[in-house]
Amino acid sequence: MNKIILSLLLGLLPIVSHAEQGLKLDHVRIDLSDQASLQRGARIFVNYCLSCHNAAYLRYNRMGHDLGISNQLVKQDLLFATNKIGDRMRAAMPAADAKKWFGVAPPDLTLEARYRGPDWIYTYMHSFYRDPKSFSGWNNTVFPHVAMPFVLYGWQGEQRAVFRNVKLVSHVMENGKAVTEVTEERVFSHFVLAKPGTMTPKQYDLAIRDLTNFMVYMGEPAKLERIRIGVYVLIFLAVFLVLAILLKKEYWKDVH
Amino acid sequence: MQKIIAWIDDRFPLTKVWNEHLAQYYAPKNFNFWYYFGSLALLVLVNQIVTGIFLTMNYKPDAALAFGSVQYIMYDVSWGWLIRYMHSVGASMFFIIIYLHMFRGLIYGSHKQPRELIWIFGTLIFVALMAEAFMGYLLPWGNMSYWGAQVIISLFTAIPVIGNGLAQWVRGDYVVSDATLNRFFAFHVIALPLVLVALVFVHLVALHKVGSNNPDGVEIKKKKDEKGIPLDGIPFHPYYTVKDIVGVTVFLMVFAAVIFFAPTLGGKFLEHDNFIPANILSTPLDIVPLWYFTPFYSMLRASTTDFTHGMLAIFTMLVAMLAFFTQRGFRAKFLSVAIAGVLLLGMYTLEAKLWGVILMGSSIVLIFFLPWLDRSPVKSIRYRGPLFKGAVIIFVLSFILLGYLGTKSPAAVDLFWFKNVLWAQGFTLLYLAFFVLMPWYTMIDKTKPVPERVTLK
Amino acid sequence: MNDDGVDRGKRRFLTALTAGVGTVGIVFAATPFVLSMTPSARARAAGAPVDVDISKLELGQMLVVAWRGKPVYIVNRTKAMLAQLPNNTPLLLDPYSKVKSQQPPYAENIYRSRKPEILVTLGVCTHLGCAPSKVFTVGAVSGLGADWPGGFFCHCHGSKYDLSGRVFKNVPAPMNLDVPPYIYLTDTLIRVGSDKKEGAA
């Protein structure tokens, strides 16, 4: 009997896992050479995200230098009063307090874009909806039951999630006979903007694109430099290859 | 200059070494594409050692500091990102090169008499390299590092009686922890590099003793001119040094392209789950080793209870058949039956998990025996028959597909019709059969006559 | 093997050219490794200029702050101390601060400072890097002889400096104390480590 249950469960596995992966992430176009976008993203990140999250591997002056913001401006606009320009970007709120309030310590976000990918961040920031059953009053379709409250609701407004019921048909073997099982499951369908925010959906979308762009930059500040140097390295090696081939041909004239 | 060299030569055999191993070391003149990978492997070894030394200057082998120190290298150390990418991409490149180098040895018969020891030293290098890579992968202390080590060390628990104690001894703790990290660091930066360098040295000493094989599998030392120089040999220096410079440059272009344009190769060379620190409370959804281990990982996962029973039955039958049809004497027959008996007994007493470990272990151990499993009278694949050629194709395909399946969920369907685990079981059988059946198919295979001298296209 | 009819000159030229370009490549490849050993962003941030409030520094007192991990002495000199400085001239090795490396141009005077009263100098002996101690008391009471005019004394090897950080003759130390770049942001706020009001802080 146990074996039958097990095979039933195993039979369902592909379908269940498929349902989990069923959530499609929206694609976001990343452009690290767009400094204006990165600067806007940095402003959003510092003013909202950095209240609770660390970005502790990056330093303010490195960010200012890479993004073309003068130290003076970084200090005026982006720095907390107690910080120095060479400091690492740490949250305003101590991690212990945050843990008390949210139940989990907010993770460091420096490498978030490399861990989750830009599309995930972009979709996640579009997917908060009102959920009275949740502790913070918010829920998220990309990250269900996330502890983070929706800090940008003033911009986007309040979304409501619409779910629909779907029938899942699965074929399983039971006692050597093929049996068709039908189960019903509630799956997410789409969002409705119940209460508009201060931004139009288009403006909000651009803001999140800037934020995602900045977080991709933050995940690897040396990326543009890396690609630029890579071109020179390959050009040098190509020149050297020509010489090496000529040299080899010259010597191998001896070999018959 | 002459005087300085003479002064040194009186005290150190500089000119002698130079001549014996480069200027008057005669290598066959018909080396092809496949013969680049030996020198490339040496190059990558040097790359790993140099970049490793510079990483060690800033890395901290401490569970609380390791992840942060790696990010410190990536963000704060000047050019640290380049040095780290050179090391992480270099590790993957090392395996690509080593796999191709081993494939070269296999198809041209470089494992066969008189080069058995070169092959064995080489296989030892491969095993040491796997240990080196596995331990190095824990050091960044990312979540995948952590759970990968947790899973692989847990393999030891499959061993009856002493398993649990052994796993604890390896970890120095009840789970992978700071103690594990610290000892892996010691092995990764000191112990195994010393072993690797020593093995590479004896690998080369053995090679220079018997001389290089070549794509024709012809012994060039059999035909010499009046001065005792092989007719088909050319001095390694300058001819192969200038040729290897070309190979090295092409390789460096590939290497640089990955480092500068795709250092993570979409998560293949550096996994996404390693961008968050080790978390003992959260296992990544799919624990997947880096690509170079996936063929072996696949075999491990293929070992379900049904599979091991089925496989053991096949083996027992094979051994029994051997016992009846062999022309050997009574002792050989008795031994075969005894082995079959032991296998059958093990099949009923040991659990599948252990058989998985044994299976994975044998897949590597079998490589050591290649020189004696291969009974063909000729070395090179150029003069072998269709059976060997077919077997090699099936073997390579099985290895690649096992590697592919190792990155996928066993229960999913990524090839056709069947679940991944079923395919993996099939390919595992083919992989093992390549070795186990080799004495048989290499003996009956038709071979072509081998020419007296090497051929140049 | 047959090397008849080989153009030796061409062969030598190609070998030299490839070796030359290869060497350039190796130098380029070595550069990141050499540079990786320079102070990292963390070290540079820790070594950033420090702002020092001297409003509470009383006359005749010394304040020690750390900059780049080295002690910086800030002394508020009294009228009497300042009056003594010109008298030290014959005893000193470099009384007019002619050695350019030891101070910024604005400290090339007998006070070795921007404002005569306030001395800012590194507390690092120019002999072997010990921290000299302050011995401001004058005369035999100081234990440094009846003619001691007040200044700094290094216990390691007995080097002596006056109250401008100028080194005495016949001591192991070869040069005056190092004056770091600094600037007054306000009358009572000194930035040590930079002489520009803009930039890193």
XYZ file of N, CA and C in Angstrom, chain B residues 24-134:
333
model
N 66.939 18.162 -27.353
C 67.222 16.871 -27.959
C 66.221 15.806 -27.514
N 65.052 16.277 -27.070
C 63.959 15.339 -26.785
C 63.173 15.197 -28.078
N 63.209 13.990 -28.652
C 62.599 13.828 -29.960
C 61.161 13.354 -29.831
N 60.273 14.223 -30.333
C 58.853 13.892 -30.295
C 58.415 13.553 -31.705
N 57.423 12.671 -31.827
C 56.948 12.319 -33.172
C 56.488 13.577 -33.906
N 56.739 13.580 -35.233
C 56.450 14.814 -35.962
C 54.983 14.929 -36.376
N 54.183 13.901 -36.069
C 52.796 13.910 -36.568
C 51.772 14.242 -35.486
N 52.171 14.962 -34.448
C 51.185 15.385 -33.448
C 50.074 16.194 -34.114
N 48.827 15.952 -33.696
C 47.723 16.736 -34.251
C 47.078 17.585 -33.143
N 45.898 18.116 -33.456
C 45.148 18.982 -32.544
C 45.091 18.461 -31.110
N 44.893 17.140 -30.968
C 44.680 16.575 -29.631
C 45.915 16.666 -28.747
N 47.071 16.943 -29.343
C 48.302 16.958 -28.553
C 48.613 18.317 -27.929
N 47.659 19.271 -28.073
C 47.868 20.556 -27.412
C 47.544 20.482 -25.917
N 46.680 19.545 -25.535
C 46.070 19.649 -24.208
C 47.006 19.333 -23.050
N 48.104 18.626 -23.334
C 49.070 18.385 -22.274
C 49.713 19.677 -21.801
N 50.237 20.460 -22.773
C 50.884 21.711 -22.375
C 49.860 22.696 -21.822
N 48.631 22.629 -22.354
C 47.596 23.538 -21.841
C 47.253 23.214 -20.388
N 47.237 21.920 -20.063
C 46.937 21.531 -18.680
C 47.983 22.111 -17.734
N 49.235 22.073 -18.183
C 50.319 22.641 -17.374
C 50.111 24.145 -17.205
N 49.714 24.802 -18.289
C 49.470 26.249 -18.234
C 48.371 26.579 -17.228
N 47.276 25.814 -17.276
C 46.165 26.101 -16.370
C 46.556 25.797 -14.925
N 47.390 24.766 -14.733
C 47.867 24.473 -13.375
C 48.632 25.686 -12.819
N 49.493 26.251 -13.662
C 50.235 27.443 -13.232
C 49.263 28.601 -12.945
N 48.287 28.774 -13.831
C 47.286 29.826 -13.618
C 46.587 29.648 -12.271
N 46.193 28.406 -11.966
C 45.471 28.165 -10.706
C 46.369 28.444 -9.504
N 47.637 28.072 -9.612
C 48.549 28.291 -8.483
C 48.781 29.788 -8.274
N 49.058 30.510 -9.372
C 49.359 31.945 -9.230
C 48.126 32.710 -8.741
N 46.981 32.521 -9.407
C 45.785 33.242 -8.963
C 45.408 32.802 -7.550
N 45.617 31.527 -7.251
C 45.300 31.019 -5.911
C 46.124 31.716 -4.841
N 47.411 31.897 -5.105
C 48.269 32.578 -4.127
C 47.743 33.988 -3.865
N 47.354 34.682 -4.962
C 46.888 36.058 -4.764
C 45.521 36.117 -4.090
N 44.684 35.095 -4.328
C 43.392 35.063 -3.619
C 43.626 34.835 -2.125
N 44.583 33.969 -1.826
C 44.861 33.648 -0.424
C 45.283 34.893 0.363
N 45.863 35.879 -0.338
C 46.288 37.096 0.357
C 45.122 37.832 1.000
N 43.910 37.644 0.453
C 42.773 38.394 0.988
C 41.645 37.520 1.515
N 41.728 36.203 1.264
C 40.657 35.300 1.694
C 40.819 34.948 3.172
N 39.696 34.775 3.860
C 39.742 34.405 5.274
C 39.024 33.069 5.487
N 39.746 32.019 5.872
C 39.123 30.706 6.043
C 38.376 30.592 7.365
N 37.291 31.323 7.496
C 36.545 31.369 8.744
C 35.070 31.453 8.345
N 34.246 30.581 8.910
C 32.846 30.516 8.487
C 32.161 31.873 8.594
N 32.569 32.689 9.560
C 31.919 33.986 9.735
C 32.441 35.021 8.745
N 33.612 34.791 8.194
C 34.252 35.831 7.380
C 34.447 35.438 5.918
N 34.368 34.125 5.629
C 34.773 33.649 4.302
C 33.973 34.318 3.182
N 32.648 34.276 3.272
C 31.823 34.829 2.197
C 32.131 36.308 1.993
N 32.202 37.035 3.100
C 32.493 38.472 3.032
C 33.865 38.737 2.446
N 34.842 37.871 2.768
C 36.188 38.129 2.253
C 36.245 37.901 0.748
N 35.429 36.959 0.244
C 35.385 36.762 -1.206
C 34.758 37.995 -1.874
N 33.706 38.532 -1.255
C 33.093 39.741 -1.822
C 34.043 40.933 -1.685
N 34.829 40.948 -0.622
C 35.849 41.983 -0.447
C 36.827 41.935 -1.633
N 37.202 40.709 -2.024
C 38.083 40.560 -3.191
C 37.390 41.102 -4.444
N 36.087 40.804 -4.569
C 35.349 41.228 -5.765
C 35.101 42.737 -5.805
N 34.940 43.365 -4.641
C 34.529 44.780 -4.619
C 35.665 45.726 -4.248
N 36.502 45.352 -3.282
C 37.422 46.332 -2.701
C 38.873 46.180 -3.152
N 39.296 44.949 -3.443
C 40.694 44.744 -3.825
C 40.865 45.157 -5.287
N 41.894 45.956 -5.576
C 42.121 46.365 -6.958
C 42.328 45.125 -7.826
N 41.571 45.013 -8.882
C 41.637 43.900 -9.832
C 41.286 42.552 -9.193
N 40.765 42.558 -7.968
C 40.422 41.302 -7.312
C 39.420 40.497 -8.112
N 38.467 41.201 -8.743
C 37.447 40.490 -9.536
C 38.096 39.691 -10.647
N 39.137 40.259 -11.276
C 39.779 39.559 -12.390
C 40.490 38.302 -11.878
N 41.196 38.455 -10.763
C 41.955 37.326 -10.224
C 41.002 36.208 -9.810
N 39.866 36.589 -9.215
C 38.924 35.558 -8.790
C 38.279 34.853 -9.995
N 37.909 35.622 -11.008
C 37.315 35.006 -12.198
C 38.331 34.115 -12.897
N 39.607 34.546 -12.914
C 40.629 33.704 -13.543
C 40.719 32.361 -12.825
N 40.525 32.384 -11.510
C 40.619 31.157 -10.726
C 39.381 30.291 -10.923
N 38.199 30.919 -10.874
C 36.969 30.119 -10.959
C 36.754 29.600 -12.382
N 37.002 30.428 -13.388
C 36.885 29.954 -14.765
C 38.014 28.955 -15.055
N 39.195 29.232 -14.489
C 40.335 28.336 -14.678
C 40.023 26.924 -14.206
N 39.279 26.813 -13.107
C 38.928 25.489 -12.584
C 38.123 24.704 -13.615
N 37.130 25.352 -14.209
C 36.325 24.669 -15.223
C 37.165 24.337 -16.447
N 38.023 25.273 -16.843
C 38.886 25.049 -18.007
C 39.814 23.855 -17.772
N 40.289 23.747 -16.540
C 41.173 22.644 -16.175
C 40.492 21.312 -16.499
N 39.229 21.195 -16.112
C 38.524 19.937 -16.350
C 38.249 19.709 -17.831
N 37.895 20.791 -18.546
C 37.675 20.625 -19.994
C 38.947 20.066 -20.620
N 40.084 20.681 -20.276
C 41.360 20.272 -20.858
C 41.714 18.847 -20.452
N 41.520 18.534 -19.160
C 41.883 17.199 -18.685
C 41.011 16.121 -19.336
N 39.716 16.412 -19.482
C 38.840 15.427 -20.131
C 39.283 15.196 -21.576
N 39.631 16.278 -22.279
C 40.064 16.125 -23.674
C 41.418 15.408 -23.743
N 42.275 15.696 -22.792
C 43.598 15.061 -22.720
C 43.446 13.551 -22.488
N 42.510 13.187 -21.611
C 42.272 11.769 -21.340
C 41.660 11.084 -22.554
N 40.772 11.808 -23.237
C 40.145 11.257 -24.439
C 41.210 10.984 -25.493
N 42.156 11.903 -25.645
C 43.275 11.728 -26.575
C 44.028 10.429 -26.261
N 44.336 10.252 -24.955
C 45.059 9.047 -24.548
C 44.283 7.794 -24.914
N 42.972 7.860 -24.700
C 42.117 6.702 -24.961
C 42.103 6.335 -26.439
N 41.895 7.333 -27.320
C 41.707 6.974 -28.743
C 43.022 6.614 -29.424
N 44.135 7.146 -28.958
C 45.398 6.812 -29.625
C 46.186 5.738 -28.875
N 45.556 5.154 -27.848
C 46.197 4.039 -27.160
C 47.403 4.453 -26.325
N 47.397 5.679 -25.811
C 48.544 6.142 -25.019
C 48.614 5.469 -23.658
N 47.566 4.714 -23.323
C 47.582 3.989 -22.049
C 48.280 2.644 -22.195
N 48.462 2.205 -23.449
C 48.942 0.825 -23.677
C 50.432 0.716 -23.459
N 50.869 -0.490 -23.277
C 52.261 -0.823 -23.079
C 53.128 -0.081 -24.098
N 54.177 0.636 -23.752
C 54.845 0.698 -22.446
C 54.476 1.931 -21.623
N 53.284 2.497 -21.819
C 52.969 3.770 -21.163
C 51.943 3.612 -20.041
N 51.833 2.401 -19.475
C 50.819 2.171 -18.437
C 50.996 3.104 -17.248
N 52.253 3.314 -16.845
C 52.486 4.146 -15.650
C 52.127 5.610 -15.898
N 52.382 6.070 -17.128
C 51.986 7.449 -17.450
C 50.476 7.580 -17.261
N 49.758 6.574 -17.741
C 48.297 6.583 -17.635
C 47.865 6.558 -16.160
N 48.525 5.731 -15.368
C 48.135 5.628 -13.956
C 48.443 6.925 -13.211
N 49.628 7.491 -13.450
C 49.928 8.789 -12.832
C 48.914 9.839 -13.273
N 48.566 9.792 -14.547
C 47.596 10.750 -15.071
C 46.249 10.601 -14.381
N 45.805 9.349 -14.205
C 44.516 9.125 -13.544
C 44.576 9.596 -12.093
N 45.741 9.384 -11.457
C 45.905 9.896 -10.092
C 45.790 11.425 -10.074
N 46.363 12.063 -11.090
C 46.237 13.525 -11.192
C 44.755 13.895 -11.275
N 44.018 13.144 -12.095
C 42.589 13.411 -12.253
C 41.859 13.286 -10.907
N 42.164 12.237 -10.156
C 41.508 12.041 -8.860
C 41.890 13.183 -7.895
N 43.184 13.531 -7.857
C 43.624 14.623 -6.980
C 42.967 15.934 -7.380
N 42.809 16.101 -8.691
C 42.181 17.328 -9.191
C 40.724 17.408 -8.757
N 40.040 16.269 -8.767
C 38.636 16.269 -8.328
C 38.548 16.641 -6.850
N 39.453 16.091 -6.043
C 39.455 16.424 -4.619
C 39.763 17.908 -4.432
N 40.741 18.381 -5.186
C 41.139 19.787 -5.106
C 39.959 20.705 -5.457
N 39.254 20.369 -6.540
C 38.129 21.200 -6.978
C 36.992 21.140 -5.965
N 36.731 19.945 -5.460
C 35.625 19.797 -4.504
C 35.882 20.616 -3.243
